XYZ file of N, CA, C and O in Angstrom:
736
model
N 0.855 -1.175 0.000
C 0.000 0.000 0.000
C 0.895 1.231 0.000
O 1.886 1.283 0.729
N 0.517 2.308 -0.887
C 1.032 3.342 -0.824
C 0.076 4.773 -0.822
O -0.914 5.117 -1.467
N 0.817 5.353 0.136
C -0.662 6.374 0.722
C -0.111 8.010 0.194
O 0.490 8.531 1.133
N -0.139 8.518 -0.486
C -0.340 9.515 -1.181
C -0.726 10.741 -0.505
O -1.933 10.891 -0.696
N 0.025 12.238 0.608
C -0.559 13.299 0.602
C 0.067 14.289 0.151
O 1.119 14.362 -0.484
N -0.691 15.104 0.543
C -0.233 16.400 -0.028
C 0.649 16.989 1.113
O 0.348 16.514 2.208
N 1.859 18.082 1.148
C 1.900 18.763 2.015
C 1.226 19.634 2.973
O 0.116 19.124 3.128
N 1.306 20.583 3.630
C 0.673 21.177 4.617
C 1.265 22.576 4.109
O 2.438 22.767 3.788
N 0.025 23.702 4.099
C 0.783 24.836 3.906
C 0.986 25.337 5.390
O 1.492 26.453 5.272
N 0.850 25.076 6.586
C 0.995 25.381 7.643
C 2.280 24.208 8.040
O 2.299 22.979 7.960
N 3.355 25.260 8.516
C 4.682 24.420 9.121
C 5.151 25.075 10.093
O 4.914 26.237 10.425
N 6.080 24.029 10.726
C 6.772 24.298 11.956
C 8.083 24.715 11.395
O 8.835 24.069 10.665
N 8.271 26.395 12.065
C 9.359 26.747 11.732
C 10.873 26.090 11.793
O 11.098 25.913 12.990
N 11.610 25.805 11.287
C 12.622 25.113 11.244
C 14.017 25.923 10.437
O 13.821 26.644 9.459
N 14.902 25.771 10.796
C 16.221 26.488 10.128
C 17.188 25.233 9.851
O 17.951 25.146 8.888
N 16.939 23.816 11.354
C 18.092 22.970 10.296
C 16.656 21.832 10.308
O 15.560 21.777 10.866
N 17.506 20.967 9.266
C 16.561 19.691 8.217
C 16.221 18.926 9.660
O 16.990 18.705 10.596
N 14.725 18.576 9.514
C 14.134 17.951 10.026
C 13.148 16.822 9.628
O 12.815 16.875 8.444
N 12.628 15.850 10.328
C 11.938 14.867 9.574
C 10.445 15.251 8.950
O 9.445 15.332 9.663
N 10.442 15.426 7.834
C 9.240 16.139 7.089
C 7.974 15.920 7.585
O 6.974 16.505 7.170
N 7.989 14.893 8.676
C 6.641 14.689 9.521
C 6.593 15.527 10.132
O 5.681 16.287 9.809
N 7.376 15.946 11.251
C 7.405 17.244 11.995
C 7.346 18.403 11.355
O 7.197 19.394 12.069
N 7.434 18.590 9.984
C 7.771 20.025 9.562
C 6.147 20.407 9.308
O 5.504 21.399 9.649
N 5.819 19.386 8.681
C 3.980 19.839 8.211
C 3.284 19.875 9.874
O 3.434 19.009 10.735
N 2.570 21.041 9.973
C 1.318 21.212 11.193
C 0.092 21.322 10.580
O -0.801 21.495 11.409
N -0.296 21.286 9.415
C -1.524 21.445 9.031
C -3.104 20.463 10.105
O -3.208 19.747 11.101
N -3.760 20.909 9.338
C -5.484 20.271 9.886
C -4.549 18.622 9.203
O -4.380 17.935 10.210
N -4.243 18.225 8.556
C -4.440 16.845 7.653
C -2.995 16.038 9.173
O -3.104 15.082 9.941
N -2.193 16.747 9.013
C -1.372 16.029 9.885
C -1.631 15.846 11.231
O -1.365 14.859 11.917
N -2.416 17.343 11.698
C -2.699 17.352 13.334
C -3.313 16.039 13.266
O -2.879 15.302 14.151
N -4.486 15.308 12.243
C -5.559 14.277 12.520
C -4.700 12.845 12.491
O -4.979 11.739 12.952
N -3.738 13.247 11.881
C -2.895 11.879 11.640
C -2.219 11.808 12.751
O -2.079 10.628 13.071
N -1.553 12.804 13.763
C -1.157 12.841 14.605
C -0.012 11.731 14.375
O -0.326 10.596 14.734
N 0.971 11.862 13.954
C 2.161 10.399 13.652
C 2.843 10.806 14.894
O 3.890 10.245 14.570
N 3.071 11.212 15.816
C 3.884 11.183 17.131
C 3.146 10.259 18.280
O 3.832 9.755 19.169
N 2.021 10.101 18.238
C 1.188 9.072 19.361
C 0.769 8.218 18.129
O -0.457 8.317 18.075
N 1.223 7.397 17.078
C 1.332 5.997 16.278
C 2.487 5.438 17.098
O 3.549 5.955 17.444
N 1.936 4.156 17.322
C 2.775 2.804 17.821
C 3.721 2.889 17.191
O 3.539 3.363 16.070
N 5.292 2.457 17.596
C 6.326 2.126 16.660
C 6.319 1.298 15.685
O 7.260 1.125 14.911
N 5.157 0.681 15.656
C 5.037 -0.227 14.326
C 3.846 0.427 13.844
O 3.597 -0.348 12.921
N 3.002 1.223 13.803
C 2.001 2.415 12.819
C 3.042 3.259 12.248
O 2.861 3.801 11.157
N 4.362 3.443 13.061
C 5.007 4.427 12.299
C 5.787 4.025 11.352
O 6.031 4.694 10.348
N 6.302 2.757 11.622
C 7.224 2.224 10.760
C 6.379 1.704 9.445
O 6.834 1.740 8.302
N 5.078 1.216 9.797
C 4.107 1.113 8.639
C 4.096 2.362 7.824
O 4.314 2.117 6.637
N 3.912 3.621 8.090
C 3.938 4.407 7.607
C 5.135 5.229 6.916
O 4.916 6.032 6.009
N 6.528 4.937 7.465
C 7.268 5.192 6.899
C 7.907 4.456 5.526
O 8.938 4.832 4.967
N 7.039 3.288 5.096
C 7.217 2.358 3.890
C 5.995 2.945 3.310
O 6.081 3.113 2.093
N 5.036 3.252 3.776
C 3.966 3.248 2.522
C 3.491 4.599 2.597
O 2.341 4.444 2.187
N 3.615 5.868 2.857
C 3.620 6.987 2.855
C 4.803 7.878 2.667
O 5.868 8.053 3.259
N 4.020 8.536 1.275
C 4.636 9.434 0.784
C 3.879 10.724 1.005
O 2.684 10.750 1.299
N 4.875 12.125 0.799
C 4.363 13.414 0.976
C 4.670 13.859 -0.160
O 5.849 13.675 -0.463
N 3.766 14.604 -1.225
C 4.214 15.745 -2.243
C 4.436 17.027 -1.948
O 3.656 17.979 -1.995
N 5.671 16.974 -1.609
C 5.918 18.726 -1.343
C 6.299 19.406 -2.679
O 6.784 18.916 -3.698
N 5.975 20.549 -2.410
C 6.224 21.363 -3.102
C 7.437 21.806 -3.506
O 7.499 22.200 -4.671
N 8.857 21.861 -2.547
C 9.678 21.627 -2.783
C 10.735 20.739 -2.911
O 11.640 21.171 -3.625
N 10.903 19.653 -2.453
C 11.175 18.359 -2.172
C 10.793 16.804 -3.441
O 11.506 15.826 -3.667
N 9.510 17.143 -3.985
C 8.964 16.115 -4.482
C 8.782 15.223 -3.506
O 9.010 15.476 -2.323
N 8.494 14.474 -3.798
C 7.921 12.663 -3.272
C 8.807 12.130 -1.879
O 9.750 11.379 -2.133
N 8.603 12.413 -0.672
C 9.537 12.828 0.332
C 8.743 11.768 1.420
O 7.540 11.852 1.667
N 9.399 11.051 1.845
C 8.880 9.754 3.116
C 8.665 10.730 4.222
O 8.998 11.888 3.969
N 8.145 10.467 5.463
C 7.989 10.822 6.643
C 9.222 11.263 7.363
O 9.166 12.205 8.154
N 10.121 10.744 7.169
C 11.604 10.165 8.076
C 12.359 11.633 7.035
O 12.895 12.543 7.666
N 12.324 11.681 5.902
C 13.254 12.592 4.999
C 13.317 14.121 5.804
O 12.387 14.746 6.314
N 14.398 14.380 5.739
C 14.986 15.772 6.778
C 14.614 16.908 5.641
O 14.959 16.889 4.459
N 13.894 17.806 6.249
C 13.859 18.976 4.975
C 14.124 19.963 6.214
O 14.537 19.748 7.354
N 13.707 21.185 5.511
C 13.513 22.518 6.286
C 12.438 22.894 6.004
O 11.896 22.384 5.023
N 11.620 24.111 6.910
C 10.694 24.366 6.962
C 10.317 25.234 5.533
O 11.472 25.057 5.144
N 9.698 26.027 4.402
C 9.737 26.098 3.154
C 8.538 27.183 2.887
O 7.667 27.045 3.746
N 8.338 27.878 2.257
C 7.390 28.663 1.409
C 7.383 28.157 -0.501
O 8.198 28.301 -1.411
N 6.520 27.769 -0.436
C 6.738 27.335 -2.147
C 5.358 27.075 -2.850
O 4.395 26.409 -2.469
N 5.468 27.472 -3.470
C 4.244 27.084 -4.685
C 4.653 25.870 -5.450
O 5.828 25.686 -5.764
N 3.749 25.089 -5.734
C 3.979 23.985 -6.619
C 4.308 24.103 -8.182
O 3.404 24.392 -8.965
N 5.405 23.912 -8.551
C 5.683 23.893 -10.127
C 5.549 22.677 -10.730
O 6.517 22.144 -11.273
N 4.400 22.141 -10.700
C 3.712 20.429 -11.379
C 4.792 19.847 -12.653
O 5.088 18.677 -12.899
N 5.189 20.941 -13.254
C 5.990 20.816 -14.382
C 7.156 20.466 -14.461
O 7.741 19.695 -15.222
N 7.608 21.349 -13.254
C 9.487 20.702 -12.810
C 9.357 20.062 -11.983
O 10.454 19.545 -11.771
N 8.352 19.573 -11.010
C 8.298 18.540 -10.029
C 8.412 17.288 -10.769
O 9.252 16.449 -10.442
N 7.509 17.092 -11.876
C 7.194 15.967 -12.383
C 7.487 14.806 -12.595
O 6.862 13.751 -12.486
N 9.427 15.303 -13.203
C 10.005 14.240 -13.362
C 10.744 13.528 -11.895
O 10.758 12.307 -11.739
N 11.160 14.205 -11.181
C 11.936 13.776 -9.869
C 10.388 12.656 -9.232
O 10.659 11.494 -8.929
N 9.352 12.992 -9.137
C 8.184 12.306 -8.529
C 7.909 11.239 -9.479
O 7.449 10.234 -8.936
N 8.062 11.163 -10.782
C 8.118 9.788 -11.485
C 9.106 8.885 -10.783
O 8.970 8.019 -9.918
N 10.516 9.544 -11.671
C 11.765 8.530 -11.061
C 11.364 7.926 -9.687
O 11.348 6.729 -9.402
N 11.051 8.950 -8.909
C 10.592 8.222 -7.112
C 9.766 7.108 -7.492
O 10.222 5.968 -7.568
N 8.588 7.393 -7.729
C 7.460 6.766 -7.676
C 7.142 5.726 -8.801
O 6.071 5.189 -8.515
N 7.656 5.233 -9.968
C 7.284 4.474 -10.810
C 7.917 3.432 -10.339
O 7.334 2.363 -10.163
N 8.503 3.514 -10.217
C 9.841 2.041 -9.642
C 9.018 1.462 -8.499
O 9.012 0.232 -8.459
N 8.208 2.205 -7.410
C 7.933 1.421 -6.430
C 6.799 0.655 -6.620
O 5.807 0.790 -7.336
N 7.188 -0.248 -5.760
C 6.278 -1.726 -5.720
C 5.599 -1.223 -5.197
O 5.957 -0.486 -4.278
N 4.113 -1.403 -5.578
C 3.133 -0.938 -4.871
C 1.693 -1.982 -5.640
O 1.539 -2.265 -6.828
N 0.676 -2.420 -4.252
C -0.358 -3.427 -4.631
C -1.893 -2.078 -4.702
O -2.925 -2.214 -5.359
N -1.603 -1.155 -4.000
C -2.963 -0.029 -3.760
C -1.834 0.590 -3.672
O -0.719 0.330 -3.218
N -2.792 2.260 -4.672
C -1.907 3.657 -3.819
C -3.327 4.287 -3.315
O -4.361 4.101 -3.956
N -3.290 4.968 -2.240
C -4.510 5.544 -1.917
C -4.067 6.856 -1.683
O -3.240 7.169 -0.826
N -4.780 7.814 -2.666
C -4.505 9.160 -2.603
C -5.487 10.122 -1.863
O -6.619 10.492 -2.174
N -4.867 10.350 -1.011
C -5.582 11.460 -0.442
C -5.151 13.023 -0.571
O -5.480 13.989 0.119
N -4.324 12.928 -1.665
C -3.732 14.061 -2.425
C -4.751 15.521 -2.777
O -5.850 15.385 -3.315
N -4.287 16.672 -2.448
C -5.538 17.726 -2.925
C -5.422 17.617 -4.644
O -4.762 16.767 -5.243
N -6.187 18.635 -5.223
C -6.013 18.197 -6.686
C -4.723 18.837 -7.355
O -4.253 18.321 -8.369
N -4.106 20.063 -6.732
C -2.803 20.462 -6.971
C -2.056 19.651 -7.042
O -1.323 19.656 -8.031
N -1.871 18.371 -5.817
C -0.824 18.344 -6.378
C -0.991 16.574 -6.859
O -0.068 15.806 -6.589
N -2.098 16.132 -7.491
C -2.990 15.072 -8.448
C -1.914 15.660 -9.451
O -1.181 14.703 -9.702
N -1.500 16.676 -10.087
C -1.129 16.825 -10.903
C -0.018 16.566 -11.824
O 0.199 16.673 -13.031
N 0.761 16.083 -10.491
C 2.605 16.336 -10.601
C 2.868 14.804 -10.865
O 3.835 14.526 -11.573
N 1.878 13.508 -10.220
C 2.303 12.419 -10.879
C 0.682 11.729 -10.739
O -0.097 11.820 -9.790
N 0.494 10.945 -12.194
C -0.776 10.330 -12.333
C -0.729 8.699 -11.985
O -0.268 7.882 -12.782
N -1.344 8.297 -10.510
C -0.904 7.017 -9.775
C -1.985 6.455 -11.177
O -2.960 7.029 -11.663
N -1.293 5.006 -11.581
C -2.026 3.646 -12.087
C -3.587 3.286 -11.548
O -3.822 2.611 -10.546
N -4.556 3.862 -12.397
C -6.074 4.324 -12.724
C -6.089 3.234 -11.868
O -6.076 3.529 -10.673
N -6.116 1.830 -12.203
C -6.319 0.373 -12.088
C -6.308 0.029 -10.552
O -7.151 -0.643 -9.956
N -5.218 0.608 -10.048
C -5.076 0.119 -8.575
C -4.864 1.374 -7.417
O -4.406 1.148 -6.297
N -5.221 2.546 -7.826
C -6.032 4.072 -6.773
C -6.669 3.931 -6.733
O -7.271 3.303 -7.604
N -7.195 4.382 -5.656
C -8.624 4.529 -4.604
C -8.431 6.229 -4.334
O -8.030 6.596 -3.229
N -8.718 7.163 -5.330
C -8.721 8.582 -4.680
C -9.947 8.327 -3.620
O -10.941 7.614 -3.762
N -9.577 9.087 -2.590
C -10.302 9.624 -0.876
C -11.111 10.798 -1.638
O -10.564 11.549 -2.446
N -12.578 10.875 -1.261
C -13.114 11.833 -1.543
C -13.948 12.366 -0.315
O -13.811 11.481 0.530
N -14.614 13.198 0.131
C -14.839 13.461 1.432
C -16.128 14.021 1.203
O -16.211 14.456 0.054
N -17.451 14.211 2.063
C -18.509 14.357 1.594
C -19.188 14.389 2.925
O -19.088 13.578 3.846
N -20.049 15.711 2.830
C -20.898 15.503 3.870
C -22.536 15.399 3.742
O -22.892 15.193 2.582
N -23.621 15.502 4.715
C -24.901 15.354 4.237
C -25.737 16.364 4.931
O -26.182 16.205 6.068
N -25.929 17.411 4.189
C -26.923 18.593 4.685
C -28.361 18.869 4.416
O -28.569 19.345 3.300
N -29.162 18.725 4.998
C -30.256 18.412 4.862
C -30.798 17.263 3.700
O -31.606 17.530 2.810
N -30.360 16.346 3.852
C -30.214 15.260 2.907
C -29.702 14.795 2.110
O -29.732 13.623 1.734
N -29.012 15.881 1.638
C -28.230 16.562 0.217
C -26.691 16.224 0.709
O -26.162 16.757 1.684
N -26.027 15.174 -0.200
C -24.940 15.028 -0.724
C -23.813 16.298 -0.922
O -23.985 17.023 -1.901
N -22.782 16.552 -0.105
C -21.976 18.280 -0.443
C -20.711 17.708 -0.091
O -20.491 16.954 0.857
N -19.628 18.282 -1.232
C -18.721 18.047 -0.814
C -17.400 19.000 0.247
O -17.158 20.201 0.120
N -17.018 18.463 0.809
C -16.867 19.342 1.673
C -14.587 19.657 1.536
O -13.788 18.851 1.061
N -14.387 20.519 1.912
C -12.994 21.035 1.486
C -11.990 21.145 3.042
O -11.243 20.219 3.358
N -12.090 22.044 3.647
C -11.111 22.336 4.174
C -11.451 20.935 4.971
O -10.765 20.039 4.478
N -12.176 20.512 5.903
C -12.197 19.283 6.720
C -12.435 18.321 5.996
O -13.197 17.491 6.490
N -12.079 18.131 5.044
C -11.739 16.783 4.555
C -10.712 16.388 4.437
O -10.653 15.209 4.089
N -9.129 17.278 4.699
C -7.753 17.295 4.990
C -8.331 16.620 6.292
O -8.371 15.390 6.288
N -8.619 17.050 7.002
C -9.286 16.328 8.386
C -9.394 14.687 8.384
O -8.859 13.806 9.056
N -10.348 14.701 7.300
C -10.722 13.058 7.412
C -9.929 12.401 7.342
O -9.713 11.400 8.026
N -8.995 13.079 6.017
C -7.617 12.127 5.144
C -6.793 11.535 6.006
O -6.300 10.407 6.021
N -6.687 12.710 6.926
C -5.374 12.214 8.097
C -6.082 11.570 8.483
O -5.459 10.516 8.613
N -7.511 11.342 8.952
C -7.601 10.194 10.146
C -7.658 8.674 9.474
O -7.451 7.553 9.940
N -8.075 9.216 8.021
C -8.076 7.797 6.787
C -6.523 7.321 6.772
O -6.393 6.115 6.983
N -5.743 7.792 6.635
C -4.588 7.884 7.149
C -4.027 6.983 8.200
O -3.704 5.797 8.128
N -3.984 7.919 9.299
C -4.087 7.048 10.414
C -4.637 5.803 10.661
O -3.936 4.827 10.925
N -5.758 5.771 10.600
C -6.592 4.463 10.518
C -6.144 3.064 9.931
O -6.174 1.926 10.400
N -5.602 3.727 8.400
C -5.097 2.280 7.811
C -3.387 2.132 8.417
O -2.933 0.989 8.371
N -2.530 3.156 8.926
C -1.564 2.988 9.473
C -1.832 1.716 10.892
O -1.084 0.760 11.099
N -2.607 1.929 11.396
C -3.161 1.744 12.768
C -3.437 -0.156 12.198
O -2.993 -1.176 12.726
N -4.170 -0.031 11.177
C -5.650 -1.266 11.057
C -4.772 -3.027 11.157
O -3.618 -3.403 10.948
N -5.359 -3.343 11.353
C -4.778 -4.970 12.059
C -4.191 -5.590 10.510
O -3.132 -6.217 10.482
N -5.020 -5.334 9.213
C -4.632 -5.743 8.195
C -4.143 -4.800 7.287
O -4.593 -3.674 7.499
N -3.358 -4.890 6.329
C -2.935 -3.966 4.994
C -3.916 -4.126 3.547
O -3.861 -5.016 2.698
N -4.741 -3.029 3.607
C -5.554 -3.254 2.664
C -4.647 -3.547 1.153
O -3.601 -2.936 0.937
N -5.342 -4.792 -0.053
C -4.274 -5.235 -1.304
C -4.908 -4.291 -2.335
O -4.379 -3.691 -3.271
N -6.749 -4.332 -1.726
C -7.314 -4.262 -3.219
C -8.295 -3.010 -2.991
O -8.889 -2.769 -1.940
N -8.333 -2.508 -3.782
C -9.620 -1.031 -3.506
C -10.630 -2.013 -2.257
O -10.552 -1.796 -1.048
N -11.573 -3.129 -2.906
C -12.250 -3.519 -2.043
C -11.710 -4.398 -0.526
O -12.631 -5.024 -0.001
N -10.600 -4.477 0.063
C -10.007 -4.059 0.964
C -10.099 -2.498 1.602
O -10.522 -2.052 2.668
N -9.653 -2.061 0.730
C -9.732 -0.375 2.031
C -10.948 -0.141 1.671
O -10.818 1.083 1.706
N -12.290 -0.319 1.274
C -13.118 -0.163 1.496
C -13.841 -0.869 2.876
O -14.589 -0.208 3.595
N -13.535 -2.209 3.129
C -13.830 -2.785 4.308
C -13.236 -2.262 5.443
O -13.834 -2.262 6.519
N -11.952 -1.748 5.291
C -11.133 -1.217 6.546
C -11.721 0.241 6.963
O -11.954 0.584 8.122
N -11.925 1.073 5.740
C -12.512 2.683 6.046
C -13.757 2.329 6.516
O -13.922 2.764 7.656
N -14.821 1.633 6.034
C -16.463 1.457 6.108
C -16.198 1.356 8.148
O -16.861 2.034 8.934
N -15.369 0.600 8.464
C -15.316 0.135 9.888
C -15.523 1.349 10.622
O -16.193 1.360 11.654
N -14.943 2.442 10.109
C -14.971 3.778 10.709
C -16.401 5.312 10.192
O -17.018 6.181 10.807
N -16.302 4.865 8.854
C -16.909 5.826 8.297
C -18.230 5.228 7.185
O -18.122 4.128 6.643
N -19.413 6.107 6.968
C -20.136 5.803 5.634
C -19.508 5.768 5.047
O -18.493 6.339 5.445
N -19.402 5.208 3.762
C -18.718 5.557 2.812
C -19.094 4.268 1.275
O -19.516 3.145 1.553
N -18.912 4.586 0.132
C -19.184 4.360 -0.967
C -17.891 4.239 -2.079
O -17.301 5.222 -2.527
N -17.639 3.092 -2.359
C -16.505 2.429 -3.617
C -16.960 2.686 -4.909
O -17.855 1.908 -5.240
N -16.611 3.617 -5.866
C -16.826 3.416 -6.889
C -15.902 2.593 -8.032
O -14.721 2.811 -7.761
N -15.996 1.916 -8.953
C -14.652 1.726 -9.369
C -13.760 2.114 -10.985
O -14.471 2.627 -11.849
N -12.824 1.959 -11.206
C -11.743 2.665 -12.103
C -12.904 2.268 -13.180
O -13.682 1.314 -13.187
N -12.696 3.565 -14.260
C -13.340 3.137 -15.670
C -12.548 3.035 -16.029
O -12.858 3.179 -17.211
N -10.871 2.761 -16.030
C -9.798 2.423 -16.696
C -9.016 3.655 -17.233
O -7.844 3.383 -17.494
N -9.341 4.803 -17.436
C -8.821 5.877 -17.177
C -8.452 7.061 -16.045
O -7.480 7.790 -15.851
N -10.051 6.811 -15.255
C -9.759 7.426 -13.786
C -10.088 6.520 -12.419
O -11.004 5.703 -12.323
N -9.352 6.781 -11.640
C -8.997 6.182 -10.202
C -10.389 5.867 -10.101
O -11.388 6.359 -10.626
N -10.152 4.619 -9.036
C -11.382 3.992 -8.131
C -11.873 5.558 -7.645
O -11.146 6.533 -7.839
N -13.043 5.646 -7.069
C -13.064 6.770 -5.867
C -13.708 5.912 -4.284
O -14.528 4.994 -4.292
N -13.298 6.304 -3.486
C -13.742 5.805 -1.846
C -13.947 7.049 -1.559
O -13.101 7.917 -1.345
N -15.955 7.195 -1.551
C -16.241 8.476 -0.793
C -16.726 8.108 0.708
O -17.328 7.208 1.293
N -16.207 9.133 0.929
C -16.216 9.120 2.629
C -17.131 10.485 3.448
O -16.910 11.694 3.523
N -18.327 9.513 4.032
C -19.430 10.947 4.351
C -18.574 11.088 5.934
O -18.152 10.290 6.771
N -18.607 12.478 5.782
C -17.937 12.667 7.532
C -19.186 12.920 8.280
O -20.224 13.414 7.841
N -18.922 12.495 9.513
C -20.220 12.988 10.250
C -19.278 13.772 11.258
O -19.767 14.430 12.176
């Protein structure tokens, strides 16, 4: 499994390189909270989670950066986040990526599960934005945490459902599975 986020535009100031987990404070990381994960949630997570930074590219948990101001250049990122990312073995990637940075590398239609986040207001289906960085981390967390490693979309659908509503759609062979997830 390979878990797919985005950076955090909210960071912890830093001057020397630190482990890029600590550097992001955003809503998506506070929920993931990786400092109270078991030494084996973390070590799970340090194999199957990746971060797209903006400056960095495709950067593990453990990778030392500094703290950063940057806009995403999808264009010159592109190739450094291939080289990373094509080579790795991977059975699921589950992106919980914003759509910025969807951009910089396109995971294998066939075996993503994009995270979509969704709430229900007066009956009505809405999708919802800033707290759905919210959910991701705890989607996140959760499968870091979960007794099994989801192989197949319908795997992390059984593992998320445990926690959340939620709805599997699957790949038309050009675009990703989607796993929507109603927050309550």
């Amino acid at each position: 499994m390979l878990i797919l986020l985005p950076p955090s535009e909210k960071k912890v100031a830093t001057t020397a390189p630190t482990a890029a987990i600590k550097v992001y404070s955003g809503v998506l990381y506070q929920a993931l909270d990786w400092a109270s994960l078991s030494p084996a949630a973390q070590k799970r997570g340090e194999s199957s989670v990746v971060i797209m930074s903006a400056r960095y590219g495709a950067i593990r948990p453990a990778t030392r950066i500094e703290s950063y101001k940057a806009t995403i250049d999808n264009k010159a990122l592109a190739p450094s986040v291939a080289a990373a990312l094509d080579g790795v073995e991977k059975s699921l990637v589950v992106d919980c990526r914003s759509s910025t940075y969807k951009a910089v590398w396109k995971a294998p239609a066939d075996i993503t599960v994009e995270i979509r986040v969704s709430t229900v207001v007066d009956g009505v289906r809405t999708v919802v934005t800033h707290m759905s960085k919210k959910t991701r981390g705890e989607i996140a967390r959760w499968l870091l945490q979960s007794r099994s490693i989801p192989k197949t979309p319908e795997d992390l659908y059984a593992i998320v459902s445990e926690k959340y509503p939620c709805a599997l759609t699957p790949s038309d062979g050009d675009q990703p599975w989607v796993l929507e997830v109603i927050a309550v």
